GROMACS .gro file of C-alpha atoms in nm:
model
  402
    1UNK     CA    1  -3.539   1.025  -2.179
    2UNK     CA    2  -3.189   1.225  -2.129
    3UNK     CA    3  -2.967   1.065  -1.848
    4UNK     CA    4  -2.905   1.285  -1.597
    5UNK     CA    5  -2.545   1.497  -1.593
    6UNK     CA    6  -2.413   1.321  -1.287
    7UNK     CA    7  -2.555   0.977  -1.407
    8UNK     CA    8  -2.349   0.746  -1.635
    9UNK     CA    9  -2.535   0.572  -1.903
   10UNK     CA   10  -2.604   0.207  -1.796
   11UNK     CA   11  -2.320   0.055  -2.014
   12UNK     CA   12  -2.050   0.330  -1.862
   13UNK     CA   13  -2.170   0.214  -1.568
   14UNK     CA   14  -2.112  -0.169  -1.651
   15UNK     CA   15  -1.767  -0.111  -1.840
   16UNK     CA   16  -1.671   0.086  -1.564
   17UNK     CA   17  -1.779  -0.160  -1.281
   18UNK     CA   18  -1.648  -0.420  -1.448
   19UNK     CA   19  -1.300  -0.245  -1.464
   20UNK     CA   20  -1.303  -0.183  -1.142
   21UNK     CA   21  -1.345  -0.499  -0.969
   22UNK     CA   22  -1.056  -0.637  -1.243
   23UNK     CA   23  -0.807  -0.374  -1.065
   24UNK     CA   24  -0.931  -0.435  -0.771
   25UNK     CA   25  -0.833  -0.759  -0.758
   26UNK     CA   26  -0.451  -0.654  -0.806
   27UNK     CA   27  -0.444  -0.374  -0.525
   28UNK     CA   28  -0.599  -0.724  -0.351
   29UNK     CA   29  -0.317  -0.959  -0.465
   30UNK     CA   30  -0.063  -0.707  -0.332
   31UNK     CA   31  -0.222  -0.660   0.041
   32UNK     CA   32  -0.293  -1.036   0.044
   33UNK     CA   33   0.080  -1.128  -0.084
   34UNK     CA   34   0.240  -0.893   0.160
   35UNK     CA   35   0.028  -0.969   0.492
   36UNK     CA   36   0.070  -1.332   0.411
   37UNK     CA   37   0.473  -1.342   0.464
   38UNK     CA   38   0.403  -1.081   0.681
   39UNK     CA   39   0.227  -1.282   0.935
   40UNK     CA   40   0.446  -1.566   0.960
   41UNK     CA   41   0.761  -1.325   1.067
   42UNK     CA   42   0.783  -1.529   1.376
   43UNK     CA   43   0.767  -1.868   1.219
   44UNK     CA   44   1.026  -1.735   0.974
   45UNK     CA   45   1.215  -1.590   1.229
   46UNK     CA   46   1.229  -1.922   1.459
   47UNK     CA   47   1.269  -2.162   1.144
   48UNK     CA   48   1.661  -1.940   1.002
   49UNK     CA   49   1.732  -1.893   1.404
   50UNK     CA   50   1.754  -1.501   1.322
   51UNK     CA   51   1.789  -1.242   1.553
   52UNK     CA   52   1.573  -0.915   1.529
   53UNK     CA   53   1.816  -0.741   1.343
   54UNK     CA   54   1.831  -1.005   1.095
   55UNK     CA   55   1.478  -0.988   1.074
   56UNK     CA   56   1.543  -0.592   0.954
   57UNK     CA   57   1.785  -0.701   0.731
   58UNK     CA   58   1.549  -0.886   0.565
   59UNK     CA   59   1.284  -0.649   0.540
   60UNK     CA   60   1.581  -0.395   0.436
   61UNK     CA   61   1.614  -0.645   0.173
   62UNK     CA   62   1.247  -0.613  -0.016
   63UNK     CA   63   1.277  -0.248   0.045
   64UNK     CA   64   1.618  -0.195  -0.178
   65UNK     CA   65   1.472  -0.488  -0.404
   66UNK     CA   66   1.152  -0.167  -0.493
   67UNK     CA   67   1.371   0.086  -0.441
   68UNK     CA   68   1.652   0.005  -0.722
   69UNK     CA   69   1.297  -0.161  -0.973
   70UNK     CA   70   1.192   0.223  -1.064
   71UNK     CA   71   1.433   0.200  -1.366
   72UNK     CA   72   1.339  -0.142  -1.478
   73UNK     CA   73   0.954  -0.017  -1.393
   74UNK     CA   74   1.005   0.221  -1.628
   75UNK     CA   75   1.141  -0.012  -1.909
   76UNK     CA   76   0.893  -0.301  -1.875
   77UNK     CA   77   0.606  -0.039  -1.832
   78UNK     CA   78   0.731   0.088  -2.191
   79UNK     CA   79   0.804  -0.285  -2.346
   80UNK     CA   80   0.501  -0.409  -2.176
   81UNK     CA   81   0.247  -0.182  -2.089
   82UNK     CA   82   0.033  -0.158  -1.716
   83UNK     CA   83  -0.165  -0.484  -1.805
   84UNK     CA   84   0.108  -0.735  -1.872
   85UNK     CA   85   0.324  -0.583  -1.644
   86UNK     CA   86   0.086  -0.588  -1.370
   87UNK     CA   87  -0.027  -0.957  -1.421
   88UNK     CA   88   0.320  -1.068  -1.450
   89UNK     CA   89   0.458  -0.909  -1.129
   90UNK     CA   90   0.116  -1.063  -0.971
   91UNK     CA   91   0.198  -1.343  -1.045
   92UNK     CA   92   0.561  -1.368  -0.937
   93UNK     CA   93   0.442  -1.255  -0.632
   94UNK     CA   94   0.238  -1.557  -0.564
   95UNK     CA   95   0.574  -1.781  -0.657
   96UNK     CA   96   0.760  -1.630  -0.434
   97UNK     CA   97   0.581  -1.764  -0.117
   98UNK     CA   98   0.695  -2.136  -0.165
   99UNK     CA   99   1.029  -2.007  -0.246
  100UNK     CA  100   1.031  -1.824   0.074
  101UNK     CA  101   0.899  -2.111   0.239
  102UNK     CA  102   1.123  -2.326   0.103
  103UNK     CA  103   1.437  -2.100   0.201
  104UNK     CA  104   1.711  -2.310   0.359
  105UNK     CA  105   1.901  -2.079   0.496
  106UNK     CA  106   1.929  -1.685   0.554
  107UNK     CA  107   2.117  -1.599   0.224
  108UNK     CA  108   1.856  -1.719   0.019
  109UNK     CA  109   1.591  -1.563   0.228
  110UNK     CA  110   1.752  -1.255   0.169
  111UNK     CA  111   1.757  -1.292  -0.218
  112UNK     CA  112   1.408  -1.389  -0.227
  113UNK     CA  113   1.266  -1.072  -0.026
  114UNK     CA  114   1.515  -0.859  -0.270
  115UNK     CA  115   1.320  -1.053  -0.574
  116UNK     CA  116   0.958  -0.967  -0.364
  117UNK     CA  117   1.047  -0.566  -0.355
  118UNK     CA  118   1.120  -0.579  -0.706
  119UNK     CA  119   0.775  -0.753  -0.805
  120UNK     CA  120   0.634  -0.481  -0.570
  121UNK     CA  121   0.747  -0.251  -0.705
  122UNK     CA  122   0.636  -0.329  -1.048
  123UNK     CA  123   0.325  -0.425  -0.911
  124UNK     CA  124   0.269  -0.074  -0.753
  125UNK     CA  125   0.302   0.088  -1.037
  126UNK     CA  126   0.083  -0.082  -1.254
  127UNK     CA  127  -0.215  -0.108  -1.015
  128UNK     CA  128  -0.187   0.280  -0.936
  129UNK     CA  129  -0.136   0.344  -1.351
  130UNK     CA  130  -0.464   0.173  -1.457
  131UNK     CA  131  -0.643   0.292  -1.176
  132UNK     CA  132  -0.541   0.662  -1.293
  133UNK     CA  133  -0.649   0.573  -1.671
  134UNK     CA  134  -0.964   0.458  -1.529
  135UNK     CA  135  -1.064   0.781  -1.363
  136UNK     CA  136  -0.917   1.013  -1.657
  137UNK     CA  137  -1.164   0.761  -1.865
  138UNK     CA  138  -1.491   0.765  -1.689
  139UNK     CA  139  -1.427   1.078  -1.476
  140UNK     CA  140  -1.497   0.910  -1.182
  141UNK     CA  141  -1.302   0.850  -0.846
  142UNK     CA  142  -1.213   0.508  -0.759
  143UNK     CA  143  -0.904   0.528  -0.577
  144UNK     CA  144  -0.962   0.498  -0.227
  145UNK     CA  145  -1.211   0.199  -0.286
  146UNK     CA  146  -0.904   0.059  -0.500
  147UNK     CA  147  -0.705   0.126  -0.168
  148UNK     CA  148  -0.931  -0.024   0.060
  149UNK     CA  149  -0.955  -0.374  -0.139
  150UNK     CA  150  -0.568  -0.349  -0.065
  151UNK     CA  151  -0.656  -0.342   0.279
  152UNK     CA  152  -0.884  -0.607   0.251
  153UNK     CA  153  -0.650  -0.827   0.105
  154UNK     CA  154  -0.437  -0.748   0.426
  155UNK     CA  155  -0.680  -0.831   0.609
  156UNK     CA  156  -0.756  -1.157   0.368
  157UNK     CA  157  -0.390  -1.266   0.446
  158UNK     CA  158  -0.403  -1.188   0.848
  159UNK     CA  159  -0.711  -1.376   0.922
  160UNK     CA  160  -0.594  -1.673   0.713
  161UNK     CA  161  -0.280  -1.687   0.838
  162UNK     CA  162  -0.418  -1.690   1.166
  163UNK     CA  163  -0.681  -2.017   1.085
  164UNK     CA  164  -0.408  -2.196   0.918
  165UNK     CA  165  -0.163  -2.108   1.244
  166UNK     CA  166  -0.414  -2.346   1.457
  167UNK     CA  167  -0.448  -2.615   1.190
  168UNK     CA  168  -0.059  -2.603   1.112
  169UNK     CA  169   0.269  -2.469   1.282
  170UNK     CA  170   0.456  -2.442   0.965
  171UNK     CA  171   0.437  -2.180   0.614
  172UNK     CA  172   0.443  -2.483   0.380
  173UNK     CA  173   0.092  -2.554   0.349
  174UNK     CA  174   0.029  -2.182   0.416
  175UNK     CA  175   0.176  -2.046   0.094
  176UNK     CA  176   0.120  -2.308  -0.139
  177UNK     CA  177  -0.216  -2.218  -0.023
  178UNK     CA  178  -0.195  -1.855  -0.082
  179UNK     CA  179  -0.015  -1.863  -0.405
  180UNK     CA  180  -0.315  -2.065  -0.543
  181UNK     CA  181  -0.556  -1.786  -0.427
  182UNK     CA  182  -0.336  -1.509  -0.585
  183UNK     CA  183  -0.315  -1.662  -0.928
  184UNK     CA  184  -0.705  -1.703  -0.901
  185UNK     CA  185  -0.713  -1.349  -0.853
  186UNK     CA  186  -0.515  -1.287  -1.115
  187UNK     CA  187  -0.752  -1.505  -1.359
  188UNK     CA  188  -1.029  -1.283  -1.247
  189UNK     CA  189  -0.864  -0.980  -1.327
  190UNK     CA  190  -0.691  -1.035  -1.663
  191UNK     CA  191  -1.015  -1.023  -1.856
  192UNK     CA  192  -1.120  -0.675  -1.713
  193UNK     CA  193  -0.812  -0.506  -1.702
  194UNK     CA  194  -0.766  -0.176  -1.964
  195UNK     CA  195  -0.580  -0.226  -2.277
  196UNK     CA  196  -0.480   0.133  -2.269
  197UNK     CA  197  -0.271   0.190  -2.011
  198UNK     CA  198  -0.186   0.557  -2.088
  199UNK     CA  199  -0.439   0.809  -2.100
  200UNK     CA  200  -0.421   1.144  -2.189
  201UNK     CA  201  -0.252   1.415  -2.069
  202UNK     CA  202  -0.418   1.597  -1.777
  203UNK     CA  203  -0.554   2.011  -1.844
  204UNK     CA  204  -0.429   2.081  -1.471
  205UNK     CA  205  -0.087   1.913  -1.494
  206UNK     CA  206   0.208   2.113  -1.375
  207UNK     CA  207   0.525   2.125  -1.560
  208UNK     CA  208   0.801   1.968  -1.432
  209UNK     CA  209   1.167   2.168  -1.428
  210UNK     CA  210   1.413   2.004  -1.633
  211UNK     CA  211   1.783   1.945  -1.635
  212UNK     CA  212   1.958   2.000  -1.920
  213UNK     CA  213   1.961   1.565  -2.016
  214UNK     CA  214   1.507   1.662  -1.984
  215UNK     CA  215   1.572   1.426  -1.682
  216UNK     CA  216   1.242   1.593  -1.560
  217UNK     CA  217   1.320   1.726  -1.151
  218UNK     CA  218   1.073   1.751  -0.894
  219UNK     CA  219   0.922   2.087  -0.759
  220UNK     CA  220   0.910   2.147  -0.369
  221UNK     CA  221   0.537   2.104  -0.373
  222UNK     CA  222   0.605   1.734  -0.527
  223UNK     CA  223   0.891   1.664  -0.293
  224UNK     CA  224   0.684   1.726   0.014
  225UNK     CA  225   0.407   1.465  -0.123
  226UNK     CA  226   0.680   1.240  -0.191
  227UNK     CA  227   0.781   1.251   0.211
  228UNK     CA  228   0.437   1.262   0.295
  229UNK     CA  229   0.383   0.939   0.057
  230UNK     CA  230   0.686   0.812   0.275
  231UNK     CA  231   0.606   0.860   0.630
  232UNK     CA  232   0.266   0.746   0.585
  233UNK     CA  233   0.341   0.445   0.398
  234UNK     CA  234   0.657   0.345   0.698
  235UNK     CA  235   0.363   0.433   0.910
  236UNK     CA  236   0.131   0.155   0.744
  237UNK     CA  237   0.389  -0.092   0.637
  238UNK     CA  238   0.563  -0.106   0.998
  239UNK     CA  239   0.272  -0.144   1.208
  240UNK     CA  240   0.150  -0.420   1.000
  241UNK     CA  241   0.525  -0.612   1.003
  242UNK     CA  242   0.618  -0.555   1.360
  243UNK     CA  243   0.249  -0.544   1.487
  244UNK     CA  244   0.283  -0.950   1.521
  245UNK     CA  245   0.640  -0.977   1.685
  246UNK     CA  246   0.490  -0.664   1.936
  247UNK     CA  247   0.233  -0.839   2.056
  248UNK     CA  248   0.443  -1.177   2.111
  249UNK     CA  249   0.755  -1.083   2.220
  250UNK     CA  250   0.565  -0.798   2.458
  251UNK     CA  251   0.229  -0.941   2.582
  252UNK     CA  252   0.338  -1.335   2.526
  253UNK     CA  253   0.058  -1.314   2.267
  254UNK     CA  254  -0.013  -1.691   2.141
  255UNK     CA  255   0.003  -1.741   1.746
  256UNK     CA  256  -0.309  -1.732   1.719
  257UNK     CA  257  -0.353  -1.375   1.878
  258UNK     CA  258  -0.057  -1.249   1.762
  259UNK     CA  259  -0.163  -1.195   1.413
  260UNK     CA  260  -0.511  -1.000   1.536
  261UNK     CA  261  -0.262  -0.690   1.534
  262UNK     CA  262  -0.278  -0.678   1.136
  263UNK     CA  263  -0.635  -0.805   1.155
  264UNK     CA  264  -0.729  -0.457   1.370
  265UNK     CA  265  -0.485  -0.232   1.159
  266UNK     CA  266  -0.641  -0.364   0.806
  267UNK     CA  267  -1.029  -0.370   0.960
  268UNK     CA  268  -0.996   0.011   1.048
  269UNK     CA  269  -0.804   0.065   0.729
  270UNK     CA  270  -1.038  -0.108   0.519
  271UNK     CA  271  -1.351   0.114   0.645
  272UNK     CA  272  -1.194   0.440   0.643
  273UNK     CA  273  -1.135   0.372   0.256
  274UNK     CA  274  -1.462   0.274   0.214
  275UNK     CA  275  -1.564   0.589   0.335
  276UNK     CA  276  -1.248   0.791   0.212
  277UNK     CA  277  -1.436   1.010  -0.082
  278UNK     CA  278  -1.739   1.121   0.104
  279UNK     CA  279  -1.459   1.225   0.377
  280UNK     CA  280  -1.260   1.405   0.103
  281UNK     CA  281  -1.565   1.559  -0.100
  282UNK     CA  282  -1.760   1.712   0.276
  283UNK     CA  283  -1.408   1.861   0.390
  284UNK     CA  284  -1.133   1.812   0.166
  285UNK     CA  285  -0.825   1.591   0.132
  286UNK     CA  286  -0.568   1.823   0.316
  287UNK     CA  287  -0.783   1.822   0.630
  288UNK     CA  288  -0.825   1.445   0.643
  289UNK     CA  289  -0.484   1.400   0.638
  290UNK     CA  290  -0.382   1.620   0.871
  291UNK     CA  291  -0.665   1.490   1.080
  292UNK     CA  292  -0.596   1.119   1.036
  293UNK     CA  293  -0.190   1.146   1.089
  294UNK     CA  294  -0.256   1.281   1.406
  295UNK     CA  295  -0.504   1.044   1.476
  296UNK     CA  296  -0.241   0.751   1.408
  297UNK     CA  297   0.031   0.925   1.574
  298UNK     CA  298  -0.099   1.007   1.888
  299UNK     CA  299  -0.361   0.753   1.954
  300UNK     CA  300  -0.041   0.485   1.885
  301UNK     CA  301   0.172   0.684   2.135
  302UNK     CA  302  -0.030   0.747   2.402
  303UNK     CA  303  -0.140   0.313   2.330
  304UNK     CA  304   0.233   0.225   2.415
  305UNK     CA  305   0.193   0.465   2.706
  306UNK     CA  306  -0.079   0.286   2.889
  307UNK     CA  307   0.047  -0.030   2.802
  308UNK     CA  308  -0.120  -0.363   2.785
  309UNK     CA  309  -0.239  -0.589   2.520
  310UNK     CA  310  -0.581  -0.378   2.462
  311UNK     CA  311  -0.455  -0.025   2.476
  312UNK     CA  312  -0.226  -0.142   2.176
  313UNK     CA  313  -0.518  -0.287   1.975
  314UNK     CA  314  -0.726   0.010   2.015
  315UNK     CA  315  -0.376   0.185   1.910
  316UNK     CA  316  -0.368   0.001   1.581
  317UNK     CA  317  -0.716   0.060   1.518
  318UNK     CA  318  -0.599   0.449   1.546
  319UNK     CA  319  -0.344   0.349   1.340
  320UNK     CA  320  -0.545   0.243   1.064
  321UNK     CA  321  -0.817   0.443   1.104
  322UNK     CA  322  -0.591   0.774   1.060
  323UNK     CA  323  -0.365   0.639   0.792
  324UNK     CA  324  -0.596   0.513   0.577
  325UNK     CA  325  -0.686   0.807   0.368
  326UNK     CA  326  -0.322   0.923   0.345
  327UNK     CA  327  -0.176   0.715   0.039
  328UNK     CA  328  -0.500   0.775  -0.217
  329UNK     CA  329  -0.490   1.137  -0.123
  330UNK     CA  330  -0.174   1.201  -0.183
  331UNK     CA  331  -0.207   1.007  -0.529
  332UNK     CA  332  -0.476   1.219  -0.614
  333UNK     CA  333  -0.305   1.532  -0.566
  334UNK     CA  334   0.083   1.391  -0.715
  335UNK     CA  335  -0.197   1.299  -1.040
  336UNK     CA  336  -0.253   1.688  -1.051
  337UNK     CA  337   0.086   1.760  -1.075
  338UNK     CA  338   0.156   1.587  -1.352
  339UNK     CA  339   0.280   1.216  -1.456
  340UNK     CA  340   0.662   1.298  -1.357
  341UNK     CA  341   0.541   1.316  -1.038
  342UNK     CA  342   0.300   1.065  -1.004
  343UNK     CA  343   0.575   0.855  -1.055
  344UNK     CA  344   0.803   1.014  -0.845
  345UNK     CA  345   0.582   0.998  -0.532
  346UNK     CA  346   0.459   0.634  -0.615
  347UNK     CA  347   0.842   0.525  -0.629
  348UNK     CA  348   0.907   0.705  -0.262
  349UNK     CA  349   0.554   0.542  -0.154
  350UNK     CA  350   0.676   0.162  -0.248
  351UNK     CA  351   1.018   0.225  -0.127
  352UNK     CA  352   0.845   0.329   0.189
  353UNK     CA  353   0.625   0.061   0.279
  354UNK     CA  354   0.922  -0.176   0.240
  355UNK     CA  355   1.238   0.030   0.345
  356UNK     CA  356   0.984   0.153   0.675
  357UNK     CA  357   1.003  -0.176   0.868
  358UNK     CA  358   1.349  -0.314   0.862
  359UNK     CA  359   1.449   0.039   0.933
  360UNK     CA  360   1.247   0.033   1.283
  361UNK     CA  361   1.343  -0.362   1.307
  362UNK     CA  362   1.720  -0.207   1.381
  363UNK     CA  363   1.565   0.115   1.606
  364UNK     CA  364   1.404  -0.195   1.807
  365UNK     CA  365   1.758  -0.415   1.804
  366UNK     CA  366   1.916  -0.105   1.924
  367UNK     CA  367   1.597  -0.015   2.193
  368UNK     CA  368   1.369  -0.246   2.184
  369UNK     CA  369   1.031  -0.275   2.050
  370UNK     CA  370   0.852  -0.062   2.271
  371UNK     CA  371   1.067   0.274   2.120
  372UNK     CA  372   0.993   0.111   1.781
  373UNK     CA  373   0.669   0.119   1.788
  374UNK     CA  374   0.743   0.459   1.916
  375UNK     CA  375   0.934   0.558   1.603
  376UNK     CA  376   0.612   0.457   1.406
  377UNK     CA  377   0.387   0.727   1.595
  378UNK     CA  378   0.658   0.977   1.512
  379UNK     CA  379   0.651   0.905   1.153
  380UNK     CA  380   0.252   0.946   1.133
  381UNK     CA  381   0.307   1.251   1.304
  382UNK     CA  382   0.557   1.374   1.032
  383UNK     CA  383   0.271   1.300   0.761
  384UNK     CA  384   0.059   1.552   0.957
  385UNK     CA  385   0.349   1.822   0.886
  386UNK     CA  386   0.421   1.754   0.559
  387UNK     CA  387   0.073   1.767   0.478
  388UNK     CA  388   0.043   2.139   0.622
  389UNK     CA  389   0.331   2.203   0.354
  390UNK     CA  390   0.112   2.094   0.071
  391UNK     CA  391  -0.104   2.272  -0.163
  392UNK     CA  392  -0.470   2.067  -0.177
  393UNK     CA  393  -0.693   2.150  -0.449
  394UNK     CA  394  -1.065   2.105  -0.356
  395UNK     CA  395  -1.262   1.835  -0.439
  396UNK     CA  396  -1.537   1.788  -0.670
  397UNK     CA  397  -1.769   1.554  -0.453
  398UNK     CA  398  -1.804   1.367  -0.738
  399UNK     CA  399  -1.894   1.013  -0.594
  400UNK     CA  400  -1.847   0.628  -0.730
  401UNK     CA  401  -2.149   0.560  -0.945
  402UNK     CA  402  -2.380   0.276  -0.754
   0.00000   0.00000   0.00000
């Protein structure tokens, strides 16, 4: 009997699957690594005696640590290719949470979060580079699902952070406990991971422009994903590393509440990606972002408006309910344009999630963190207008295989 068009074979199906979960469990290391230090801002913060501008400074740190990687991305990504390069940076991730834990003093902190933005950055790229040869492989979407296990490993990190908060005061025990999960995710990935990191060449790509070194240049179409890549990823890397410190310094949150900010912001996150592709497939990617940046941007604004330690949950959940869709979208459609800008808009989406926070850490030194959190509405409300400026080719509807 023939196997239905839309039906993969049964060992597709399993090869497929089976790749799937392996990358998974990267997109999962990064959320994990990055809510973990996340988290413990305050402990950090109390431990080096920094000030909240100091704090930015250190975020500021991890995001020029991914911002100056792209060029040794690049290299590695040649010498290595996606799989070693994307175990590799997994695992200096997880080594990098002792060392932060171990930090004596601010200077080293800062050289550490410059080393995390530089495994993040390799990281990024890797994760988002098999995921694309999986799809160009089995003709299948799997990107927001790949998405929403980083979520989940946000999520992962908050909640544990939070149990270990009420057994122990201090990151010590925390990390060294967390590094141990991340290189058992990395374990369970290696096997399953694609040898061939490089598929072919798209029909639909776009060509780039050129200069006359064939550095290949970005068209206006690409650098409006790129900013919409950027605003939504500030959006989603702010609110989860100033969600904590809002709810403390604010609402006198205890540490055990305090991290139920990134908790809220990951749930939401995780469920809209869950549900991302039948979203994009009944009414298209362009409207779900527009839709879901406003969502974020003015369900967070008119949270800081009411005030009070529930209105701002239920503004998180906004948060991550509207922002969700926004980064695998935008992949999607940077993938159409071509591999020049793919990696163009995944280097403005790293830099992004790690530049975003120390950047609204000084707009809250200078305001406080009220007006910070107010900056964050006002950059999901930016994704909403770059996404009108975007062309968004129509979906198939073509759905996971279960």
């Amino acid at each position: 009997m023939n196997t239905p068009p839309h039906i993969a074979p049964a060992p597709a199906r399993d090869r497929f699957r089976r790749t799937l979960l392996g990358i998974a469990a990267l997109f999962c290391v990064l959320g994990f690594q990055y809510a973990t230090w996340a988290a413990r801002l305050p402990v950090i913060k109390a431990r080096l005696g920094l000030t909240e501008a100091e704090v930015g400074l250190l975020l500021m740190a991890c995001g020029v640590g991914a911002a100056v990687s792209f060029p040794l991305v690049a290299a590695l990504a040649r010498r290595l290719g996606s799989r070693r390069l994307a175990l590799s940076s997994a695992l200096f991730l997880g080594a990098l949470l002792p060392a932060l834990a171990a930090a004596p003093d601010y200077p080293i902190a800062l050289i550490i979060m410059f080393a995390d933005g530089v495994g993040v950055g390799c990281l990024n790229v890797a994760m988002n580079a098999q995921g694309a040869a999986l799809e160009a492989g089995h003709q299948r979407t799997a990107m927001a699902r790949l998405h929403a296990t980083f979520s989940a490993g946000s999520l992962g990190g908050a909640l544990i952070a939070s149990g270990i908060t009420a057994v122990t005061p201090g990151v010590t025990a925390h990390f060294g406990v967390a590094a141990v999960l991340i290189v058992l995710l990395v374990a369970y990935a290696w096997p399953r991971l694609l040898t061939e990191e490089r598929p072919g060449e798209r029909q639909d790509e776009q060509p780039q422009a050129r200069t006359r070194r064939g550095v290949p240049m970005p068209t206006r179409v690409t650098i409006w994903m790129g900013l919409a890549m950027v605003f939504g990823t500030v959006t989603e890397g702010a609110v989860n590393d100033w969600s904590a410190l809002y709810m403390k310094d604010t609402f006198d949150a205890s540490p055990q509440v305090a991290p139920l900010g990134i908790a809220v912001v990951s749930v939401m996150m995780v469920l809209a990606r869950l549900f991302a592709d039948g979203w994009r497939a009944r009414w298209g990617d362009g409207r779900v972002v527009r839709a879901g940046s406003l969502l974020a941007g003015a369900g967070l604004a008119l949270a800081l408006l009411a005030g009070g330690l529930v209105p701002t949950l239920i503004g998180f959940a906004c948060v991550g309910l509207g922002i969700a869709s926004v980064t695998p979208c935008v992949y999607v459609a940077a993938a159409r344009q071509g591999s020049d800008a793919l990696a163009l808009v995944a280097a403005m989406g790293t830099t992004g999630l790690l530049a975003g926070p120390p950047i609204i850490g000084f707009i809250a030194s200078a305001t406080g963190l009220v007006w910070g959190m107010a900056a964050i509405a006002v950059s999901a409300l930016l994704v909403h207008l770059c996404a009108t400026r975007i062309h968004w080719t129509a979906v198939t509807g073509e759905r996971l295989p279960t």
